């Protein structure tokens, strides 16, 4: 299983970026997908998650500015980031919880991370 993230870059404050992440490989279903980030000298933190049912969870400081969404048919998750601030500068990691069980009556959940994509917001 692989998570391939893309869409990072350099943007001025108040600008926008859209991150994308595609899951590939052998799995039965995707339960939760989303994004974490890690700034230099800080711990990795949750940014936004979306469940298979569409429920979302956001870090307080990005509410109203970021929107997480997913395309279940394409096994993809997106993060639309608007009104970016210098404090949003970090490496953004795609995250997913997948059911990799080969048996229909069993569930085997595993956590996966993408390779990270740099987002830099200049003031």
mmCIF file with all atom_site columns, C-alpha atoms in Angstrom:
data_model
loop_
_atom_site.group_PDB
_atom_site.id
_atom_site.type_symbol
_atom_site.label_atom_id
_atom_site.label_alt_id
_atom_site.label_comp_id
_atom_site.label_asym_id
_atom_site.label_entity_id
_atom_site.label_seq_id
_atom_site.pdbx_PDB_ins_code
_atom_site.Cartn_x
_atom_site.Cartn_y
_atom_site.Cartn_z
_atom_site.occupancy
_atom_site.B_iso_or_equiv
_atom_site.pdbx_formal_charge
_atom_site.auth_seq_id
_atom_site.auth_comp_id
_atom_site.auth_asym_id
_atom_site.auth_atom_id
_atom_site.pdbx_PDB_model_num
ATOM 1   C CA . UNK A 1 1   ? 0.000   0.000   0.000  1.00 0.00 ? 1   UNK A CA 1
ATOM 2   C CA . UNK A 1 2   ? 1.251   3.462   -0.891 1.00 0.00 ? 2   UNK A CA 1
ATOM 3   C CA . UNK A 1 3   ? 0.018   6.973   -0.256 1.00 0.00 ? 3   UNK A CA 1
ATOM 4   C CA . UNK A 1 4   ? 1.266   9.453   -2.839 1.00 0.00 ? 4   UNK A CA 1
ATOM 5   C CA . UNK A 1 5   ? 0.861   13.104  -1.940 1.00 0.00 ? 5   UNK A CA 1
ATOM 6   C CA . UNK A 1 6   ? 1.261   16.109  -4.208 1.00 0.00 ? 6   UNK A CA 1
ATOM 7   C CA . UNK A 1 7   ? 0.426   19.781  -4.453 1.00 0.00 ? 7   UNK A CA 1
ATOM 8   C CA . UNK A 1 8   ? 2.732   21.490  -1.985 1.00 0.00 ? 8   UNK A CA 1
ATOM 9   C CA . UNK A 1 9   ? 4.759   24.566  -2.795 1.00 0.00 ? 9   UNK A CA 1
ATOM 10  C CA . UNK A 1 10  ? 5.572   28.159  -1.958 1.00 0.00 ? 10  UNK A CA 1
ATOM 11  C CA . UNK A 1 11  ? 2.751   30.679  -1.626 1.00 0.00 ? 11  UNK A CA 1
ATOM 12  C CA . UNK A 1 12  ? 2.329   34.158  -0.204 1.00 0.00 ? 12  UNK A CA 1
ATOM 13  C CA . UNK A 1 13  ? 0.235   34.792  2.882  1.00 0.00 ? 13  UNK A CA 1
ATOM 14  C CA . UNK A 1 14  ? -3.514  34.783  2.149  1.00 0.00 ? 14  UNK A CA 1
ATOM 15  C CA . UNK A 1 15  ? -2.900  32.579  -0.862 1.00 0.00 ? 15  UNK A CA 1
ATOM 16  C CA . UNK A 1 16  ? -4.276  29.109  -1.561 1.00 0.00 ? 16  UNK A CA 1
ATOM 17  C CA . UNK A 1 17  ? -2.959  25.633  -2.236 1.00 0.00 ? 17  UNK A CA 1
ATOM 18  C CA . UNK A 1 18  ? -4.616  22.286  -2.827 1.00 0.00 ? 18  UNK A CA 1
ATOM 19  C CA . UNK A 1 19  ? -3.023  19.056  -1.692 1.00 0.00 ? 19  UNK A CA 1
ATOM 20  C CA . UNK A 1 20  ? -3.939  15.694  -3.159 1.00 0.00 ? 20  UNK A CA 1
ATOM 21  C CA . UNK A 1 21  ? -3.202  12.174  -2.005 1.00 0.00 ? 21  UNK A CA 1
ATOM 22  C CA . UNK A 1 22  ? -3.877  8.888   -3.755 1.00 0.00 ? 22  UNK A CA 1
ATOM 23  C CA . UNK A 1 23  ? -3.943  5.484   -2.112 1.00 0.00 ? 23  UNK A CA 1
ATOM 24  C CA . UNK A 1 24  ? -2.798  2.521   -4.152 1.00 0.00 ? 24  UNK A CA 1
ATOM 25  C CA . UNK A 1 25  ? -2.097  -1.148  -3.563 1.00 0.00 ? 25  UNK A CA 1
ATOM 26  C CA . UNK A 1 26  ? -4.058  -4.019  -2.125 1.00 0.00 ? 26  UNK A CA 1
ATOM 27  C CA . UNK A 1 27  ? -6.705  -3.167  0.429  1.00 0.00 ? 27  UNK A CA 1
ATOM 28  C CA . UNK A 1 28  ? -10.390 -3.789  0.957  1.00 0.00 ? 28  UNK A CA 1
ATOM 29  C CA . UNK A 1 29  ? -11.496 -0.354  2.026  1.00 0.00 ? 29  UNK A CA 1
ATOM 30  C CA . UNK A 1 30  ? -10.350 3.005   3.322  1.00 0.00 ? 30  UNK A CA 1
ATOM 31  C CA . UNK A 1 31  ? -11.775 4.012   6.662  1.00 0.00 ? 31  UNK A CA 1
ATOM 32  C CA . UNK A 1 32  ? -10.273 7.400   7.424  1.00 0.00 ? 32  UNK A CA 1
ATOM 33  C CA . UNK A 1 33  ? -8.104  9.685   5.303  1.00 0.00 ? 33  UNK A CA 1
ATOM 34  C CA . UNK A 1 34  ? -6.614  13.035  5.995  1.00 0.00 ? 34  UNK A CA 1
ATOM 35  C CA . UNK A 1 35  ? -3.621  15.199  6.705  1.00 0.00 ? 35  UNK A CA 1
ATOM 36  C CA . UNK A 1 36  ? -1.111  15.845  9.431  1.00 0.00 ? 36  UNK A CA 1
ATOM 37  C CA . UNK A 1 37  ? 1.701   18.379  9.401  1.00 0.00 ? 37  UNK A CA 1
ATOM 38  C CA . UNK A 1 38  ? 5.035   18.890  11.062 1.00 0.00 ? 38  UNK A CA 1
ATOM 39  C CA . UNK A 1 39  ? 6.823   22.205  11.296 1.00 0.00 ? 39  UNK A CA 1
ATOM 40  C CA . UNK A 1 40  ? 10.527  22.478  12.017 1.00 0.00 ? 40  UNK A CA 1
ATOM 41  C CA . UNK A 1 41  ? 11.183  21.876  15.694 1.00 0.00 ? 41  UNK A CA 1
ATOM 42  C CA . UNK A 1 42  ? 7.612   20.840  16.423 1.00 0.00 ? 42  UNK A CA 1
ATOM 43  C CA . UNK A 1 43  ? 5.712   17.595  16.773 1.00 0.00 ? 43  UNK A CA 1
ATOM 44  C CA . UNK A 1 44  ? 3.499   16.215  14.053 1.00 0.00 ? 44  UNK A CA 1
ATOM 45  C CA . UNK A 1 45  ? -0.078  17.430  14.490 1.00 0.00 ? 45  UNK A CA 1
ATOM 46  C CA . UNK A 1 46  ? -3.479  16.662  13.082 1.00 0.00 ? 46  UNK A CA 1
ATOM 47  C CA . UNK A 1 47  ? -4.727  19.071  10.429 1.00 0.00 ? 47  UNK A CA 1
ATOM 48  C CA . UNK A 1 48  ? -7.885  17.453  9.091  1.00 0.00 ? 48  UNK A CA 1
ATOM 49  C CA . UNK A 1 49  ? -9.488  14.022  8.769  1.00 0.00 ? 49  UNK A CA 1
ATOM 50  C CA . UNK A 1 50  ? -12.503 12.677  6.908  1.00 0.00 ? 50  UNK A CA 1
ATOM 51  C CA . UNK A 1 51  ? -14.168 9.325   7.486  1.00 0.00 ? 51  UNK A CA 1
ATOM 52  C CA . UNK A 1 52  ? -15.653 7.042   4.878  1.00 0.00 ? 52  UNK A CA 1
ATOM 53  C CA . UNK A 1 53  ? -19.040 8.418   5.902  1.00 0.00 ? 53  UNK A CA 1
ATOM 54  C CA . UNK A 1 54  ? -17.961 12.003  5.318  1.00 0.00 ? 54  UNK A CA 1
ATOM 55  C CA . UNK A 1 55  ? -17.513 13.118  8.909  1.00 0.00 ? 55  UNK A CA 1
ATOM 56  C CA . UNK A 1 56  ? -14.701 15.634  9.281  1.00 0.00 ? 56  UNK A CA 1
ATOM 57  C CA . UNK A 1 57  ? -12.411 16.749  12.069 1.00 0.00 ? 57  UNK A CA 1
ATOM 58  C CA . UNK A 1 58  ? -10.188 19.843  11.915 1.00 0.00 ? 58  UNK A CA 1
ATOM 59  C CA . UNK A 1 59  ? -7.466  21.452  13.940 1.00 0.00 ? 59  UNK A CA 1
ATOM 60  C CA . UNK A 1 60  ? -9.009  24.531  15.501 1.00 0.00 ? 60  UNK A CA 1
ATOM 61  C CA . UNK A 1 61  ? -6.624  26.972  13.846 1.00 0.00 ? 61  UNK A CA 1
ATOM 62  C CA . UNK A 1 62  ? -7.534  25.824  10.314 1.00 0.00 ? 62  UNK A CA 1
ATOM 63  C CA . UNK A 1 63  ? -11.302 25.730  10.703 1.00 0.00 ? 63  UNK A CA 1
ATOM 64  C CA . UNK A 1 64  ? -12.958 27.987  8.176  1.00 0.00 ? 64  UNK A CA 1
ATOM 65  C CA . UNK A 1 65  ? -9.807  28.139  6.046  1.00 0.00 ? 65  UNK A CA 1
ATOM 66  C CA . UNK A 1 66  ? -9.079  24.506  5.144  1.00 0.00 ? 66  UNK A CA 1
ATOM 67  C CA . UNK A 1 67  ? -11.453 21.947  3.667  1.00 0.00 ? 67  UNK A CA 1
ATOM 68  C CA . UNK A 1 68  ? -10.773 18.218  3.564  1.00 0.00 ? 68  UNK A CA 1
ATOM 69  C CA . UNK A 1 69  ? -12.631 16.056  1.067  1.00 0.00 ? 69  UNK A CA 1
ATOM 70  C CA . UNK A 1 70  ? -12.318 12.634  -0.491 1.00 0.00 ? 70  UNK A CA 1
ATOM 71  C CA . UNK A 1 71  ? -13.229 10.836  -3.675 1.00 0.00 ? 71  UNK A CA 1
ATOM 72  C CA . UNK A 1 72  ? -14.039 7.286   -2.649 1.00 0.00 ? 72  UNK A CA 1
ATOM 73  C CA . UNK A 1 73  ? -14.216 6.082   -6.240 1.00 0.00 ? 73  UNK A CA 1
ATOM 74  C CA . UNK A 1 74  ? -10.628 7.224   -6.842 1.00 0.00 ? 74  UNK A CA 1
ATOM 75  C CA . UNK A 1 75  ? -9.271  6.435   -3.364 1.00 0.00 ? 75  UNK A CA 1
ATOM 76  C CA . UNK A 1 76  ? -8.124  10.010  -3.012 1.00 0.00 ? 76  UNK A CA 1
ATOM 77  C CA . UNK A 1 77  ? -8.207  12.709  -0.357 1.00 0.00 ? 77  UNK A CA 1
ATOM 78  C CA . UNK A 1 78  ? -7.767  16.441  -0.859 1.00 0.00 ? 78  UNK A CA 1
ATOM 79  C CA . UNK A 1 79  ? -6.966  19.409  1.318  1.00 0.00 ? 79  UNK A CA 1
ATOM 80  C CA . UNK A 1 80  ? -8.019  22.801  0.027  1.00 0.00 ? 80  UNK A CA 1
ATOM 81  C CA . UNK A 1 81  ? -6.097  25.445  1.951  1.00 0.00 ? 81  UNK A CA 1
ATOM 82  C CA . UNK A 1 82  ? -7.230  29.053  1.720  1.00 0.00 ? 82  UNK A CA 1
ATOM 83  C CA . UNK A 1 83  ? -6.121  32.195  3.517  1.00 0.00 ? 83  UNK A CA 1
ATOM 84  C CA . UNK A 1 84  ? -2.794  30.580  4.260  1.00 0.00 ? 84  UNK A CA 1
ATOM 85  C CA . UNK A 1 85  ? -0.645  31.998  7.041  1.00 0.00 ? 85  UNK A CA 1
ATOM 86  C CA . UNK A 1 86  ? 3.090   31.752  7.704  1.00 0.00 ? 86  UNK A CA 1
ATOM 87  C CA . UNK A 1 87  ? 2.228   29.541  10.705 1.00 0.00 ? 87  UNK A CA 1
ATOM 88  C CA . UNK A 1 88  ? 0.853   26.972  8.239  1.00 0.00 ? 88  UNK A CA 1
ATOM 89  C CA . UNK A 1 89  ? 4.386   26.377  6.939  1.00 0.00 ? 89  UNK A CA 1
ATOM 90  C CA . UNK A 1 90  ? 5.201   22.707  7.459  1.00 0.00 ? 90  UNK A CA 1
ATOM 91  C CA . UNK A 1 91  ? 5.646   19.359  5.799  1.00 0.00 ? 91  UNK A CA 1
ATOM 92  C CA . UNK A 1 92  ? 2.175   17.970  5.209  1.00 0.00 ? 92  UNK A CA 1
ATOM 93  C CA . UNK A 1 93  ? 1.676   14.217  5.445  1.00 0.00 ? 93  UNK A CA 1
ATOM 94  C CA . UNK A 1 94  ? -1.154  12.247  3.970  1.00 0.00 ? 94  UNK A CA 1
ATOM 95  C CA . UNK A 1 95  ? -2.610  9.694   6.401  1.00 0.00 ? 95  UNK A CA 1
ATOM 96  C CA . UNK A 1 96  ? -5.016  6.823   5.984  1.00 0.00 ? 96  UNK A CA 1
ATOM 97  C CA . UNK A 1 97  ? -6.497  3.951   7.937  1.00 0.00 ? 97  UNK A CA 1
ATOM 98  C CA . UNK A 1 98  ? -7.076  0.999   5.644  1.00 0.00 ? 98  UNK A CA 1
ATOM 99  C CA . UNK A 1 99  ? -8.770  -2.362  6.056  1.00 0.00 ? 99  UNK A CA 1
ATOM 100 C CA . UNK A 1 100 ? -6.321  -4.784  4.498  1.00 0.00 ? 100 UNK A CA 1
ATOM 101 C CA . UNK A 1 101 ? -8.119  -7.995  5.470  1.00 0.00 ? 101 UNK A CA 1
ATOM 102 C CA . UNK A 1 102 ? -8.434  -10.645 2.759  1.00 0.00 ? 102 UNK A CA 1
ATOM 103 C CA . UNK A 1 103 ? -11.353 -12.298 4.529  1.00 0.00 ? 103 UNK A CA 1
ATOM 104 C CA . UNK A 1 104 ? -14.854 -10.816 4.309  1.00 0.00 ? 104 UNK A CA 1
ATOM 105 C CA . UNK A 1 105 ? -15.704 -11.712 7.896  1.00 0.00 ? 105 UNK A CA 1
ATOM 106 C CA . UNK A 1 106 ? -12.540 -10.227 9.380  1.00 0.00 ? 106 UNK A CA 1
ATOM 107 C CA . UNK A 1 107 ? -11.248 -6.680  9.740  1.00 0.00 ? 107 UNK A CA 1
ATOM 108 C CA . UNK A 1 108 ? -7.586  -5.763  9.764  1.00 0.00 ? 108 UNK A CA 1
ATOM 109 C CA . UNK A 1 109 ? -6.949  -2.053  10.148 1.00 0.00 ? 109 UNK A CA 1
ATOM 110 C CA . UNK A 1 110 ? -3.569  -0.507  9.441  1.00 0.00 ? 110 UNK A CA 1
ATOM 111 C CA . UNK A 1 111 ? -2.269  3.058   9.528  1.00 0.00 ? 111 UNK A CA 1
ATOM 112 C CA . UNK A 1 112 ? -0.302  4.432   6.581  1.00 0.00 ? 112 UNK A CA 1
ATOM 113 C CA . UNK A 1 113 ? 1.601   7.634   5.903  1.00 0.00 ? 113 UNK A CA 1
ATOM 114 C CA . UNK A 1 114 ? 2.542   9.361   2.678  1.00 0.00 ? 114 UNK A CA 1
ATOM 115 C CA . UNK A 1 115 ? 5.986   10.761  1.964  1.00 0.00 ? 115 UNK A CA 1
ATOM 116 C CA . UNK A 1 116 ? 5.208   14.368  2.914  1.00 0.00 ? 116 UNK A CA 1
ATOM 117 C CA . UNK A 1 117 ? 4.948   17.491  0.827  1.00 0.00 ? 117 UNK A CA 1
ATOM 118 C CA . UNK A 1 118 ? 6.396   20.862  1.799  1.00 0.00 ? 118 UNK A CA 1
ATOM 119 C CA . UNK A 1 119 ? 4.093   23.853  2.170  1.00 0.00 ? 119 UNK A CA 1
ATOM 120 C CA . UNK A 1 120 ? 5.823   27.192  2.680  1.00 0.00 ? 120 UNK A CA 1
ATOM 121 C CA . UNK A 1 121 ? 3.874   30.384  3.286  1.00 0.00 ? 121 UNK A CA 1
ATOM 122 C CA . UNK A 1 122 ? 5.788   33.641  3.024  1.00 0.00 ? 122 UNK A CA 1
ATOM 123 C CA . UNK A 1 123 ? 4.729   36.804  4.817  1.00 0.00 ? 123 UNK A CA 1
#
